[in-house]
Amino acid sequence: MAQIRNTPSKRFIQQALNDAGRALSLSEIQEATSGICDRVTVYRVLERLLNEGEVHRTVSLDGVVHYAKCSACETNGHTHVHDHHHVHFHCESCGDVTCLESVIPEFKLPRKYELHETNFMVSGLCPGCR
Amino acid sequence: MAQIRNTPSKRFIQQALNDAGRALSLSEIQEATSGICDRVTVYRVLERLLNEGEVHRTVSLDGVVHYAKCSACETNGHTHVHDHHHVHFHCESCGDVTCLESVIPEFKLPRKYELHETNFMVSGLCPGCR
DNA sequence: TGCTTAATGCAATTTTGTTGCAAATGTAAT
DNA sequence: ATTACATTTGCAACAAAATTGCATTAAGCA
């Protein structure tokens, strides 16, 4: 099996996601890493982090992809696998995307649908902007 | 105020969305209209249809944008404005995205968040694929 | 300290989305 | 029907975003 390596680029990006405390858009990450590593590397690191379950991905209605390391991940290391069925909030004013860890929507799929992943994105105005 | 025109490109795209009975990805629409109209026109027609409330847009976790004319729209013409807070299902096997009109998730945003739009996308296996 | 293989950088390419403008065309009024 | 006019379209050019191949670098284990 493939081994997982701890490289500077990876550390840097993970750190950035930690520090942000919110979901970062791909372009924000690109910006943060400019001078640190190549644009292509960012794509590849993020893909790896996804596969390793270190971050999750969410997409806002305008099609912008965001990556986040949720607080739940942070506190719980790696042993406890958990889903990311929580709501993400996209502020139309400041553009920030935040994980609302505690907001888990309830719904019932029709019989015979098998659920794997969810992407719940709601947009509007965040507390700071209204 | 701007008048709304009924052009061949527009009719064709609306028809395609009707016939599909599911959400079509942008590239599917591009493909369907190849030979009919220009790539740029597709972008513009879809934007107009969005503004006119004829279709809605949803984004799957892989970042692919889909457009759909929901059954609710279809039956109810234009008078009844309704939101699209329903769930969309993205099948990981066949790739189809369908509107689950009747599945409206329940959730409560923390106080002070103001909700405008939603994009609820769940992925897994559809009845046909499992 | 080496060895193996994952990870990176760079360049090239592809895909996707946008803009400006002249020509075409839908629609309402005549 | 014909006209008038604003909307819509196509085309070309451009800009932005994502992907791929390959040679080089370096992480981590023995």
PDB file of C-alpha atoms (C1' of nucleotides) in Angstrom:
ATOM      1  CA  MET A   1       0.000   0.000   0.000  1.00  0.00           C
ATOM      2  CA  ALA A   2       1.041   3.576  -0.621  1.00  0.00           C
ATOM      3  CA  GLN A   3       2.724   5.289   2.224  1.00  0.00           C
ATOM      4  CA  ILE A   4       1.684   8.716   3.386  1.00  0.00           C
ATOM      5  CA  ARG A   5       4.362  11.364   3.497  1.00  0.00           C
ATOM      6  CA  ASN A   6       4.509  14.489   5.527  1.00  0.00           C
ATOM      7  CA  THR A   7       5.804  17.210   3.251  1.00  0.00           C
ATOM      8  CA  PRO A   8       6.194  20.942   3.802  1.00  0.00           C
ATOM      9  CA  SER A   9       3.455  21.790   1.297  1.00  0.00           C
ATOM     10  CA  LYS A  10       1.063  19.459   3.011  1.00  0.00           C
ATOM     11  CA  ARG A  11       1.906  20.735   6.464  1.00  0.00           C
ATOM     12  CA  PHE A  12       1.501  24.302   5.314  1.00  0.00           C
ATOM     13  CA  ILE A  13      -1.912  23.736   3.766  1.00  0.00           C
ATOM     14  CA  GLN A  14      -3.180  21.800   6.749  1.00  0.00           C
ATOM     15  CA  GLN A  15      -1.953  24.530   9.023  1.00  0.00           C
ATOM     16  CA  ALA A  16      -3.712  27.147   6.930  1.00  0.00           C
ATOM     17  CA  LEU A  17      -6.984  25.242   7.142  1.00  0.00           C
ATOM     18  CA  ASN A  18      -6.567  24.862  10.872  1.00  0.00           C
ATOM     19  CA  ASP A  19      -5.820  28.501  11.456  1.00  0.00           C
ATOM     20  CA  ALA A  20      -8.647  29.722   9.260  1.00  0.00           C
ATOM     21  CA  GLY A  21     -11.312  28.008  11.320  1.00  0.00           C
ATOM     22  CA  ARG A  22     -13.544  28.051   8.290  1.00  0.00           C
ATOM     23  CA  ALA A  23     -13.655  26.540   4.849  1.00  0.00           C
ATOM     24  CA  LEU A  24     -11.151  28.022   2.436  1.00  0.00           C
ATOM     25  CA  SER A  25     -11.808  28.355  -1.235  1.00  0.00           C
ATOM     26  CA  LEU A  26      -9.352  26.857  -3.614  1.00  0.00           C
ATOM     27  CA  SER A  27      -8.224  30.314  -4.704  1.00  0.00           C
ATOM     28  CA  GLU A  28      -7.696  31.415  -1.127  1.00  0.00           C
ATOM     29  CA  ILE A  29      -5.463  28.420  -0.634  1.00  0.00           C
ATOM     30  CA  GLN A  30      -3.642  29.146  -3.866  1.00  0.00           C
ATOM     31  CA  GLU A  31      -3.011  32.649  -2.649  1.00  0.00           C
ATOM     32  CA  ALA A  32      -1.810  31.537   0.754  1.00  0.00           C
ATOM     33  CA  THR A  33       0.631  29.100  -0.775  1.00  0.00           C
ATOM     34  CA  SER A  34       2.007  31.416  -3.424  1.00  0.00           C
ATOM     35  CA  GLY A  35       5.763  31.371  -2.997  1.00  0.00           C
ATOM     36  CA  ILE A  36       5.514  28.207  -0.912  1.00  0.00           C
ATOM     37  CA  CYS A  37       4.712  25.713  -3.590  1.00  0.00           C
ATOM     38  CA  ASP A  38       3.439  25.351  -7.105  1.00  0.00           C
ATOM     39  CA  ARG A  39      -0.170  25.768  -8.097  1.00  0.00           C
ATOM     40  CA  VAL A  40      -0.319  22.190  -9.289  1.00  0.00           C
ATOM     41  CA  THR A  41       0.965  20.926  -5.981  1.00  0.00           C
ATOM     42  CA  VAL A  42      -1.965  22.552  -4.226  1.00  0.00           C
ATOM     43  CA  TYR A  43      -4.386  20.569  -6.337  1.00  0.00           C
ATOM     44  CA  ARG A  44      -2.530  17.382  -5.609  1.00  0.00           C
ATOM     45  CA  VAL A  45      -2.088  17.952  -1.894  1.00  0.00           C
ATOM     46  CA  LEU A  46      -5.770  18.732  -1.450  1.00  0.00           C
ATOM     47  CA  GLU A  47      -6.752  15.612  -3.313  1.00  0.00           C
ATOM     48  CA  ARG A  48      -4.535  13.576  -1.041  1.00  0.00           C
ATOM     49  CA  LEU A  49      -5.890  15.221   2.085  1.00  0.00           C
ATOM     50  CA  LEU A  50      -9.375  14.356   0.888  1.00  0.00           C
ATOM     51  CA  ASN A  51      -8.486  10.723   0.371  1.00  0.00           C
ATOM     52  CA  GLU A  52      -6.816  10.561   3.739  1.00  0.00           C
ATOM     53  CA  GLY A  53      -9.955  11.964   5.322  1.00  0.00           C
ATOM     54  CA  GLU A  54      -8.130  14.947   6.751  1.00  0.00           C
ATOM     55  CA  VAL A  55     -10.320  17.520   5.085  1.00  0.00           C
ATOM     56  CA  HIS A  56     -13.679  17.601   3.424  1.00  0.00           C
ATOM     57  CA  ARG A  57     -14.921  19.496   0.475  1.00  0.00           C
ATOM     58  CA  THR A  58     -17.983  21.575  -0.053  1.00  0.00           C
ATOM     59  CA  VAL A  59     -19.269  23.519  -3.019  1.00  0.00           C
ATOM     60  CA  SER A  60     -21.198  26.754  -2.905  1.00  0.00           C
ATOM     61  CA  LEU A  61     -23.995  27.513  -5.316  1.00  0.00           C
ATOM     62  CA  ASP A  62     -21.747  29.671  -7.427  1.00  0.00           C
ATOM     63  CA  GLY A  63     -19.667  26.584  -8.070  1.00  0.00           C
ATOM     64  CA  VAL A  64     -16.714  27.551  -5.920  1.00  0.00           C
ATOM     65  CA  VAL A  65     -15.074  24.620  -4.201  1.00  0.00           C
ATOM     66  CA  HIS A  66     -14.061  24.970  -0.569  1.00  0.00           C
ATOM     67  CA  TYR A  67     -11.985  22.793   1.690  1.00  0.00           C
ATOM     68  CA  ALA A  68     -12.267  22.560   5.434  1.00  0.00           C
ATOM     69  CA  LYS A  69     -10.860  20.718   8.349  1.00  0.00           C
ATOM     70  CA  CYS A  70     -13.774  20.764  10.703  1.00  0.00           C
ATOM     71  CA  SER A  71     -13.491  21.296  14.405  1.00  0.00           C
ATOM     72  CA  ALA A  72     -14.754  17.781  14.932  1.00  0.00           C
ATOM     73  CA  CYS A  73     -11.831  16.427  12.968  1.00  0.00           C
ATOM     74  CA  GLU A  74      -9.480  18.650  14.879  1.00  0.00           C
ATOM     75  CA  THR A  75     -10.495  17.524  18.336  1.00  0.00           C
ATOM     76  CA  ASN A  76     -10.731  13.925  17.435  1.00  0.00           C
ATOM     77  CA  GLY A  77      -7.592  13.107  15.559  1.00  0.00           C
ATOM     78  CA  HIS A  78      -7.957  10.204  13.235  1.00  0.00           C
ATOM     79  CA  THR A  79      -9.495   7.275  15.054  1.00  0.00           C
ATOM     80  CA  HIS A  80     -13.088   8.440  14.968  1.00  0.00           C
ATOM     81  CA  VAL A  81     -14.397   8.454  11.451  1.00  0.00           C
ATOM     82  CA  HIS A  82     -17.331  10.773  11.149  1.00  0.00           C
ATOM     83  CA  ASP A  83     -19.473  12.014   8.347  1.00  0.00           C
ATOM     84  CA  HIS A  84     -19.831  15.575   7.271  1.00  0.00           C
ATOM     85  CA  HIS A  85     -23.557  15.841   7.022  1.00  0.00           C
ATOM     86  CA  HIS A  86     -23.567  19.206   8.707  1.00  0.00           C
ATOM     87  CA  VAL A  87     -24.598  22.456   7.063  1.00  0.00           C
ATOM     88  CA  HIS A  88     -22.168  24.853   5.489  1.00  0.00           C
ATOM     89  CA  PHE A  89     -23.027  28.505   5.398  1.00  0.00           C
ATOM     90  CA  HIS A  90     -21.962  30.732   2.571  1.00  0.00           C
ATOM     91  CA  CYS A  91     -22.251  34.438   3.283  1.00  0.00           C
ATOM     92  CA  GLU A  92     -23.261  36.358   0.188  1.00  0.00           C
ATOM     93  CA  SER A  93     -21.713  39.513   1.551  1.00  0.00           C
ATOM     94  CA  CYS A  94     -18.284  38.615   2.888  1.00  0.00           C
ATOM     95  CA  GLY A  95     -18.042  35.354   0.966  1.00  0.00           C
ATOM     96  CA  ASP A  96     -16.906  33.311   3.914  1.00  0.00           C
ATOM     97  CA  VAL A  97     -17.920  29.689   4.143  1.00  0.00           C
ATOM     98  CA  THR A  98     -18.214  28.236   7.614  1.00  0.00           C
ATOM     99  CA  CYS A  99     -18.993  24.790   8.931  1.00  0.00           C
ATOM    100  CA  LEU A 100     -22.022  24.759  11.151  1.00  0.00           C
ATOM    101  CA  GLU A 101     -21.042  21.552  12.875  1.00  0.00           C
ATOM    102  CA  SER A 102     -24.081  21.454  15.050  1.00  0.00           C
ATOM    103  CA  VAL A 103     -26.614  21.901  12.292  1.00  0.00           C
ATOM    104  CA  ILE A 104     -27.475  18.480  10.913  1.00  0.00           C
ATOM    105  CA  PRO A 105     -30.492  18.533   8.611  1.00  0.00           C
ATOM    106  CA  GLU A 106     -33.136  15.855   8.964  1.00  0.00           C
ATOM    107  CA  PHE A 107     -34.646  14.263   5.933  1.00  0.00           C
ATOM    108  CA  LYS A 108     -35.820  10.911   4.656  1.00  0.00           C
ATOM    109  CA  LEU A 109     -34.791   9.601   1.295  1.00  0.00           C
ATOM    110  CA  PRO A 110     -37.310   7.521  -0.600  1.00  0.00           C
ATOM    111  CA  ARG A 111     -36.818   3.808  -0.093  1.00  0.00           C
ATOM    112  CA  LYS A 112     -34.108   2.245  -2.236  1.00  0.00           C
ATOM    113  CA  TYR A 113     -31.848   5.259  -2.346  1.00  0.00           C
ATOM    114  CA  GLU A 114     -28.524   4.559  -0.691  1.00  0.00           C
ATOM    115  CA  LEU A 115     -26.852   7.549   0.891  1.00  0.00           C
ATOM    116  CA  HIS A 116     -23.084   8.035   0.950  1.00  0.00           C
ATOM    117  CA  GLU A 117     -22.182  11.692   1.035  1.00  0.00           C
ATOM    118  CA  THR A 118     -23.943  14.980   1.499  1.00  0.00           C
ATOM    119  CA  ASN A 119     -23.255  18.566   0.580  1.00  0.00           C
ATOM    120  CA  PHE A 120     -25.567  20.915   2.413  1.00  0.00           C
ATOM    121  CA  MET A 121     -24.821  24.463   1.509  1.00  0.00           C
ATOM    122  CA  VAL A 122     -27.014  27.335   2.518  1.00  0.00           C
ATOM    123  CA  SER A 123     -26.284  30.900   1.598  1.00  0.00           C
ATOM    124  CA  GLY A 124     -27.439  34.207   2.922  1.00  0.00           C
ATOM    125  CA  LEU A 125     -26.023  36.672   5.416  1.00  0.00           C
ATOM    126  CA  CYS A 126     -23.823  35.709   8.307  1.00  0.00           C
ATOM    127  CA  PRO A 127     -24.180  37.309  11.749  1.00  0.00           C
ATOM    128  CA  GLY A 128     -21.339  39.697  11.057  1.00  0.00           C
ATOM    129  CA  CYS A 129     -22.839  40.963   7.805  1.00  0.00           C
ATOM    130  CA  ARG A 130     -26.494  41.551   8.534  1.00  0.00           C
TER     131      ARG A 130
ATOM    132  CA  MET B   1     -38.535  46.686 -18.674  1.00  0.00           C
ATOM    133  CA  ALA B   2     -36.885  44.049 -20.788  1.00  0.00           C
ATOM    134  CA  GLN B   3     -39.142  41.833 -22.761  1.00  0.00           C
ATOM    135  CA  ILE B   4     -38.725  38.078 -22.806  1.00  0.00           C
ATOM    136  CA  ARG B   5     -38.260  36.451 -26.167  1.00  0.00           C
ATOM    137  CA  ASN B   6     -38.986  32.962 -27.242  1.00  0.00           C
ATOM    138  CA  THR B   7     -36.089  31.880 -29.383  1.00  0.00           C
ATOM    139  CA  PRO B   8     -35.228  28.496 -30.906  1.00  0.00           C
ATOM    140  CA  SER B   9     -32.198  28.019 -28.668  1.00  0.00           C
ATOM    141  CA  LYS B  10     -34.259  28.721 -25.603  1.00  0.00           C
ATOM    142  CA  ARG B  11     -37.080  26.448 -26.668  1.00  0.00           C
ATOM    143  CA  PHE B  12     -34.646  23.671 -27.441  1.00  0.00           C
ATOM    144  CA  ILE B  13     -32.912  23.860 -24.086  1.00  0.00           C
ATOM    145  CA  GLN B  14     -36.159  24.023 -22.179  1.00  0.00           C
ATOM    146  CA  GLN B  15     -37.432  21.070 -24.110  1.00  0.00           C
ATOM    147  CA  ALA B  16     -34.286  19.123 -23.334  1.00  0.00           C
ATOM    148  CA  LEU B  17     -34.675  19.821 -19.630  1.00  0.00           C
ATOM    149  CA  ASN B  18     -38.316  18.809 -19.790  1.00  0.00           C
ATOM    150  CA  ASP B  19     -37.647  15.576 -21.602  1.00  0.00           C
ATOM    151  CA  ALA B  20     -34.751  14.616 -19.375  1.00  0.00           C
ATOM    152  CA  GLY B  21     -36.882  14.638 -16.253  1.00  0.00           C
ATOM    153  CA  ARG B  22     -33.736  15.149 -14.255  1.00  0.00           C
ATOM    154  CA  ALA B  23     -31.063  17.759 -13.800  1.00  0.00           C
ATOM    155  CA  LEU B  24     -28.704  18.076 -16.728  1.00  0.00           C
ATOM    156  CA  SER B  25     -25.094  19.022 -16.346  1.00  0.00           C
ATOM    157  CA  LEU B  26     -23.833  21.957 -18.283  1.00  0.00           C
ATOM    158  CA  SER B  27     -21.725  19.694 -20.457  1.00  0.00           C
ATOM    159  CA  GLU B  28     -24.704  17.475 -21.199  1.00  0.00           C
ATOM    160  CA  ILE B  29     -26.580  20.532 -22.346  1.00  0.00           C
ATOM    161  CA  GLN B  30     -23.633  21.688 -24.389  1.00  0.00           C
ATOM    162  CA  GLU B  31     -23.544  18.319 -26.056  1.00  0.00           C
ATOM    163  CA  ALA B  32     -27.268  18.249 -26.741  1.00  0.00           C
ATOM    164  CA  THR B  33     -27.128  21.682 -28.341  1.00  0.00           C
ATOM    165  CA  SER B  34     -24.059  21.100 -30.451  1.00  0.00           C
ATOM    166  CA  GLY B  35     -25.048  21.981 -33.967  1.00  0.00           C
ATOM    167  CA  ILE B  36     -28.080  23.840 -32.682  1.00  0.00           C
ATOM    168  CA  CYS B  37     -26.448  26.884 -31.234  1.00  0.00           C
ATOM    169  CA  ASP B  38     -23.182  28.312 -30.055  1.00  0.00           C
ATOM    170  CA  ARG B  39     -21.478  27.400 -26.802  1.00  0.00           C
ATOM    171  CA  VAL B  40     -21.778  30.965 -25.584  1.00  0.00           C
ATOM    172  CA  THR B  41     -25.484  31.024 -26.280  1.00  0.00           C
ATOM    173  CA  VAL B  42     -26.009  28.088 -23.956  1.00  0.00           C
ATOM    174  CA  TYR B  43     -24.433  30.006 -21.112  1.00  0.00           C
ATOM    175  CA  ARG B  44     -26.594  33.009 -21.840  1.00  0.00           C
ATOM    176  CA  VAL B  45     -29.836  31.123 -22.293  1.00  0.00           C
ATOM    177  CA  LEU B  46     -29.349  29.255 -19.030  1.00  0.00           C
ATOM    178  CA  GLU B  47     -28.640  32.477 -17.214  1.00  0.00           C
ATOM    179  CA  ARG B  48     -31.840  33.948 -18.582  1.00  0.00           C
ATOM    180  CA  LEU B  49     -33.871  30.876 -17.681  1.00  0.00           C
ATOM    181  CA  LEU B  50     -32.518  31.167 -14.166  1.00  0.00           C
ATOM    182  CA  ASN B  51     -33.531  34.796 -13.905  1.00  0.00           C
ATOM    183  CA  GLU B  52     -36.945  34.059 -15.294  1.00  0.00           C
ATOM    184  CA  GLY B  53     -37.384  31.356 -12.672  1.00  0.00           C
ATOM    185  CA  GLU B  54     -37.877  28.670 -15.276  1.00  0.00           C
ATOM    186  CA  VAL B  55     -35.032  26.499 -14.072  1.00  0.00           C
ATOM    187  CA  HIS B  56     -32.906  26.182 -10.999  1.00  0.00           C
ATOM    188  CA  ARG B  57     -29.306  25.323 -10.541  1.00  0.00           C
ATOM    189  CA  THR B  58     -27.600  22.843  -8.315  1.00  0.00           C
ATOM    190  CA  VAL B  59     -23.993  21.833  -7.851  1.00  0.00           C
ATOM    191  CA  SER B  60     -22.767  18.347  -7.114  1.00  0.00           C
ATOM    192  CA  LEU B  61     -19.892  17.631  -4.779  1.00  0.00           C
ATOM    193  CA  ASP B  62     -17.478  17.277  -7.639  1.00  0.00           C
ATOM    194  CA  GLY B  63     -18.242  20.864  -8.562  1.00  0.00           C
ATOM    195  CA  VAL B  64     -20.324  20.122 -11.620  1.00  0.00           C
ATOM    196  CA  VAL B  65     -23.176  22.541 -12.203  1.00  0.00           C
ATOM    197  CA  HIS B  66     -26.566  21.130 -13.129  1.00  0.00           C
ATOM    198  CA  TYR B  67     -29.757  22.757 -14.317  1.00  0.00           C
ATOM    199  CA  ALA B  68     -33.235  21.436 -13.819  1.00  0.00           C
ATOM    200  CA  LYS B  69     -36.798  22.329 -14.494  1.00  0.00           C
ATOM    201  CA  CYS B  70     -38.539  20.702 -11.591  1.00  0.00           C
ATOM    202  CA  SER B  71     -41.840  18.948 -11.850  1.00  0.00           C
ATOM    203  CA  ALA B  72     -43.348  21.512  -9.533  1.00  0.00           C
ATOM    204  CA  CYS B  73     -42.448  24.239 -11.975  1.00  0.00           C
ATOM    205  CA  GLU B  74     -43.831  22.227 -14.800  1.00  0.00           C
ATOM    206  CA  THR B  75     -47.259  21.649 -13.326  1.00  0.00           C
ATOM    207  CA  ASN B  76     -47.635  25.101 -11.987  1.00  0.00           C
ATOM    208  CA  GLY B  77     -46.646  27.379 -14.793  1.00  0.00           C
ATOM    209  CA  HIS B  78     -45.370  30.689 -13.608  1.00  0.00           C
ATOM    210  CA  THR B  79     -47.738  32.198 -11.080  1.00  0.00           C
ATOM    211  CA  HIS B  80     -46.668  30.199  -8.063  1.00  0.00           C
ATOM    212  CA  VAL B  81     -43.188  31.175  -7.006  1.00  0.00           C
ATOM    213  CA  HIS B  82     -41.626  28.419  -4.979  1.00  0.00           C
ATOM    214  CA  ASP B  83     -38.239  27.811  -3.486  1.00  0.00           C
ATOM    215  CA  HIS B  84     -35.972  24.951  -4.334  1.00  0.00           C
ATOM    216  CA  HIS B  85     -34.994  23.790  -0.904  1.00  0.00           C
ATOM    217  CA  HIS B  86     -35.541  20.200  -1.876  1.00  0.00           C
ATOM    218  CA  VAL B  87     -32.837  17.555  -2.033  1.00  0.00           C
ATOM    219  CA  HIS B  88     -30.969  16.642  -5.172  1.00  0.00           C
ATOM    220  CA  PHE B  89     -29.621  13.175  -5.526  1.00  0.00           C
ATOM    221  CA  HIS B  90     -26.408  12.475  -7.335  1.00  0.00           C
ATOM    222  CA  CYS B  91     -25.857   8.837  -8.208  1.00  0.00           C
ATOM    223  CA  GLU B  92     -22.215   7.868  -7.966  1.00  0.00           C
ATOM    224  CA  SER B  93     -22.708   5.025 -10.392  1.00  0.00           C
ATOM    225  CA  CYS B  94     -24.708   6.386 -13.304  1.00  0.00           C
ATOM    226  CA  GLY B  95     -23.952  10.020 -12.568  1.00  0.00           C
ATOM    227  CA  ASP B  96     -27.520  11.181 -12.892  1.00  0.00           C
ATOM    228  CA  VAL B  97     -28.750  14.051 -10.772  1.00  0.00           C
ATOM    229  CA  THR B  98     -32.426  14.041  -9.917  1.00  0.00           C
ATOM    230  CA  CYS B  99     -34.679  16.419  -8.026  1.00  0.00           C
ATOM    231  CA  LEU B 100     -36.313  14.813  -5.042  1.00  0.00           C
ATOM    232  CA  GLU B 101     -39.083  17.356  -4.872  1.00  0.00           C
ATOM    233  CA  SER B 102     -40.724  15.853  -1.856  1.00  0.00           C
ATOM    234  CA  VAL B 103     -37.612  15.664   0.265  1.00  0.00           C
ATOM    235  CA  ILE B 104     -37.252  18.936   2.133  1.00  0.00           C
ATOM    236  CA  PRO B 105     -34.645  18.789   4.899  1.00  0.00           C
ATOM    237  CA  GLU B 106     -35.426  20.296   8.262  1.00  0.00           C
ATOM    238  CA  PHE B 107     -32.821  22.236  10.141  1.00  0.00           C
ATOM    239  CA  LYS B 108     -32.441  25.284  12.320  1.00  0.00           C
ATOM    240  CA  LEU B 109     -29.795  27.864  11.677  1.00  0.00           C
ATOM    241  CA  PRO B 110     -28.270  29.553  14.704  1.00  0.00           C
ATOM    242  CA  ARG B 111     -29.910  32.867  15.506  1.00  0.00           C
ATOM    243  CA  LYS B 112     -28.723  35.804  13.406  1.00  0.00           C
ATOM    244  CA  TYR B 113     -28.056  33.833  10.257  1.00  0.00           C
ATOM    245  CA  GLU B 114     -30.275  34.961   7.414  1.00  0.00           C
ATOM    246  CA  LEU B 115     -31.150  32.307   4.873  1.00  0.00           C
ATOM    247  CA  HIS B 116     -31.571  33.035   1.177  1.00  0.00           C
ATOM    248  CA  GLU B 117     -30.721  30.041  -0.946  1.00  0.00           C
ATOM    249  CA  THR B 118     -29.909  26.391  -0.422  1.00  0.00           C
ATOM    250  CA  ASN B 119     -28.081  23.701  -2.299  1.00  0.00           C
ATOM    251  CA  PHE B 120     -28.804  20.300  -0.844  1.00  0.00           C
ATOM    252  CA  MET B 121     -26.972  17.606  -2.694  1.00  0.00           C
ATOM    253  CA  VAL B 122     -26.731  14.047  -1.488  1.00  0.00           C
ATOM    254  CA  SER B 123     -24.862  11.372  -3.326  1.00  0.00           C
ATOM    255  CA  GLY B 124     -24.903   7.616  -3.250  1.00  0.00           C
ATOM    256  CA  LEU B 125     -26.662   4.974  -5.292  1.00  0.00           C
ATOM    257  CA  CYS B 126     -29.975   5.493  -7.004  1.00  0.00           C
ATOM    258  CA  PRO B 127     -32.673   2.793  -7.072  1.00  0.00           C
ATOM    259  CA  GLY B 128     -31.637   1.720 -10.540  1.00  0.00           C
ATOM    260  CA  CYS B 129     -28.006   1.270  -9.622  1.00  0.00           C
ATOM    261  CA  ARG B 130     -28.023  -0.602  -6.346  1.00  0.00           C
TER     262      ARG B 130
ATOM    263  C1'  DT C   1      23.742   6.184   4.723  1.00  0.00           C
ATOM    264  C1'  DG C   2      21.339   4.400   0.908  1.00  0.00           C
ATOM    265  C1'  DC C   3      17.286   2.964  -1.414  1.00  0.00           C
ATOM    266  C1'  DT C   4      12.710   3.180  -2.961  1.00  0.00           C
ATOM    267  C1'  DT C   5       8.894   5.571  -4.313  1.00  0.00           C
ATOM    268  C1'  DA C   6       5.914   9.426  -3.216  1.00  0.00           C
ATOM    269  C1'  DA C   7       5.794  14.212  -4.066  1.00  0.00           C
ATOM    270  C1'  DT C   8       7.125  18.380  -6.502  1.00  0.00           C
ATOM    271  C1'  DG C   9       8.061  21.820 -10.187  1.00  0.00           C
ATOM    272  C1'  DC C  10       7.723  23.216 -14.656  1.00  0.00           C
ATOM    273  C1'  DA C  11       5.959  23.530 -19.166  1.00  0.00           C
ATOM    274  C1'  DA C  12       2.522  22.457 -22.155  1.00  0.00           C
ATOM    275  C1'  DT C  13      -2.134  21.537 -22.956  1.00  0.00           C
ATOM    276  C1'  DT C  14      -6.967  21.227 -22.303  1.00  0.00           C
ATOM    277  C1'  DT C  15     -11.145  22.660 -20.506  1.00  0.00           C
ATOM    278  C1'  DT C  16     -14.222  26.092 -18.914  1.00  0.00           C
ATOM    279  C1'  DG C  17     -16.097  30.569 -18.639  1.00  0.00           C
ATOM    280  C1'  DT C  18     -16.254  35.658 -20.202  1.00  0.00           C
ATOM    281  C1'  DT C  19     -16.475  39.880 -23.168  1.00  0.00           C
ATOM    282  C1'  DG C  20     -17.233  43.007 -27.195  1.00  0.00           C
ATOM    283  C1'  DC C  21     -19.361  43.867 -31.241  1.00  0.00           C
ATOM    284  C1'  DA C  22     -21.693  43.389 -35.570  1.00  0.00           C
ATOM    285  C1'  DA C  23     -25.414  40.790 -37.632  1.00  0.00           C
ATOM    286  C1'  DA C  24     -29.730  38.446 -37.158  1.00  0.00           C
ATOM    287  C1'  DT C  25     -34.328  37.880 -35.396  1.00  0.00           C
ATOM    288  C1'  DG C  26     -38.520  38.022 -32.241  1.00  0.00           C
ATOM    289  C1'  DT C  27     -42.257  40.958 -31.113  1.00  0.00           C
ATOM    290  C1'  DA C  28     -45.268  44.743 -30.874  1.00  0.00           C
ATOM    291  C1'  DA C  29     -47.045  48.673 -33.242  1.00  0.00           C
ATOM    292  C1'  DT C  30     -48.407  50.572 -37.521  1.00  0.00           C
TER     293       DT C  30
ATOM    294  C1'  DA D   1     -47.552  42.944 -44.338  1.00  0.00           C
ATOM    295  C1'  DT D   2     -44.188  46.119 -43.081  1.00  0.00           C
ATOM    296  C1'  DT D   3     -41.493  48.675 -39.988  1.00  0.00           C
ATOM    297  C1'  DA D   4     -38.918  49.699 -35.918  1.00  0.00           C
ATOM    298  C1'  DC D   5     -36.237  48.478 -32.154  1.00  0.00           C
ATOM    299  C1'  DA D   6     -34.371  45.963 -28.493  1.00  0.00           C
ATOM    300  C1'  DT D   7     -33.062  41.363 -27.543  1.00  0.00           C
ATOM    301  C1'  DT D   8     -30.538  37.497 -28.843  1.00  0.00           C
ATOM    302  C1'  DT D   9     -27.035  35.225 -31.375  1.00  0.00           C
ATOM    303  C1'  DG D  10     -22.489  33.940 -33.445  1.00  0.00           C
ATOM    304  C1'  DC D  11     -17.890  34.628 -33.827  1.00  0.00           C
ATOM    305  C1'  DA D  12     -13.488  35.663 -32.356  1.00  0.00           C
ATOM    306  C1'  DA D  13     -10.612  36.853 -28.901  1.00  0.00           C
ATOM    307  C1'  DC D  14      -9.514  36.511 -24.309  1.00  0.00           C
ATOM    308  C1'  DA D  15      -9.083  35.010 -19.502  1.00  0.00           C
ATOM    309  C1'  DA D  16      -9.258  31.707 -15.954  1.00  0.00           C
ATOM    310  C1'  DA D  17      -9.194  27.128 -14.105  1.00  0.00           C
ATOM    311  C1'  DA D  18      -7.821  22.453 -14.196  1.00  0.00           C
ATOM    312  C1'  DT D  19      -5.050  18.473 -16.047  1.00  0.00           C
ATOM    313  C1'  DT D  20      -1.045  15.770 -17.722  1.00  0.00           C
ATOM    314  C1'  DG D  21       3.716  14.100 -18.559  1.00  0.00           C
ATOM    315  C1'  DC D  22       8.094  13.847 -17.173  1.00  0.00           C
ATOM    316  C1'  DA D  23      12.420  14.712 -15.072  1.00  0.00           C
ATOM    317  C1'  DT D  24      14.012  15.972 -10.468  1.00  0.00           C
ATOM    318  C1'  DT D  25      13.763  16.126  -5.492  1.00  0.00           C
ATOM    319  C1'  DA D  26      13.253  14.440  -0.990  1.00  0.00           C
ATOM    320  C1'  DA D  27      10.576  11.578   2.903  1.00  0.00           C
ATOM    321  C1'  DG D  28      10.985   7.773   5.485  1.00  0.00           C
ATOM    322  C1'  DC D  29      12.330   3.081   6.154  1.00  0.00           C
ATOM    323  C1'  DA D  30      15.902  -0.579   6.457  1.00  0.00           C
TER     324       DA D  30
END
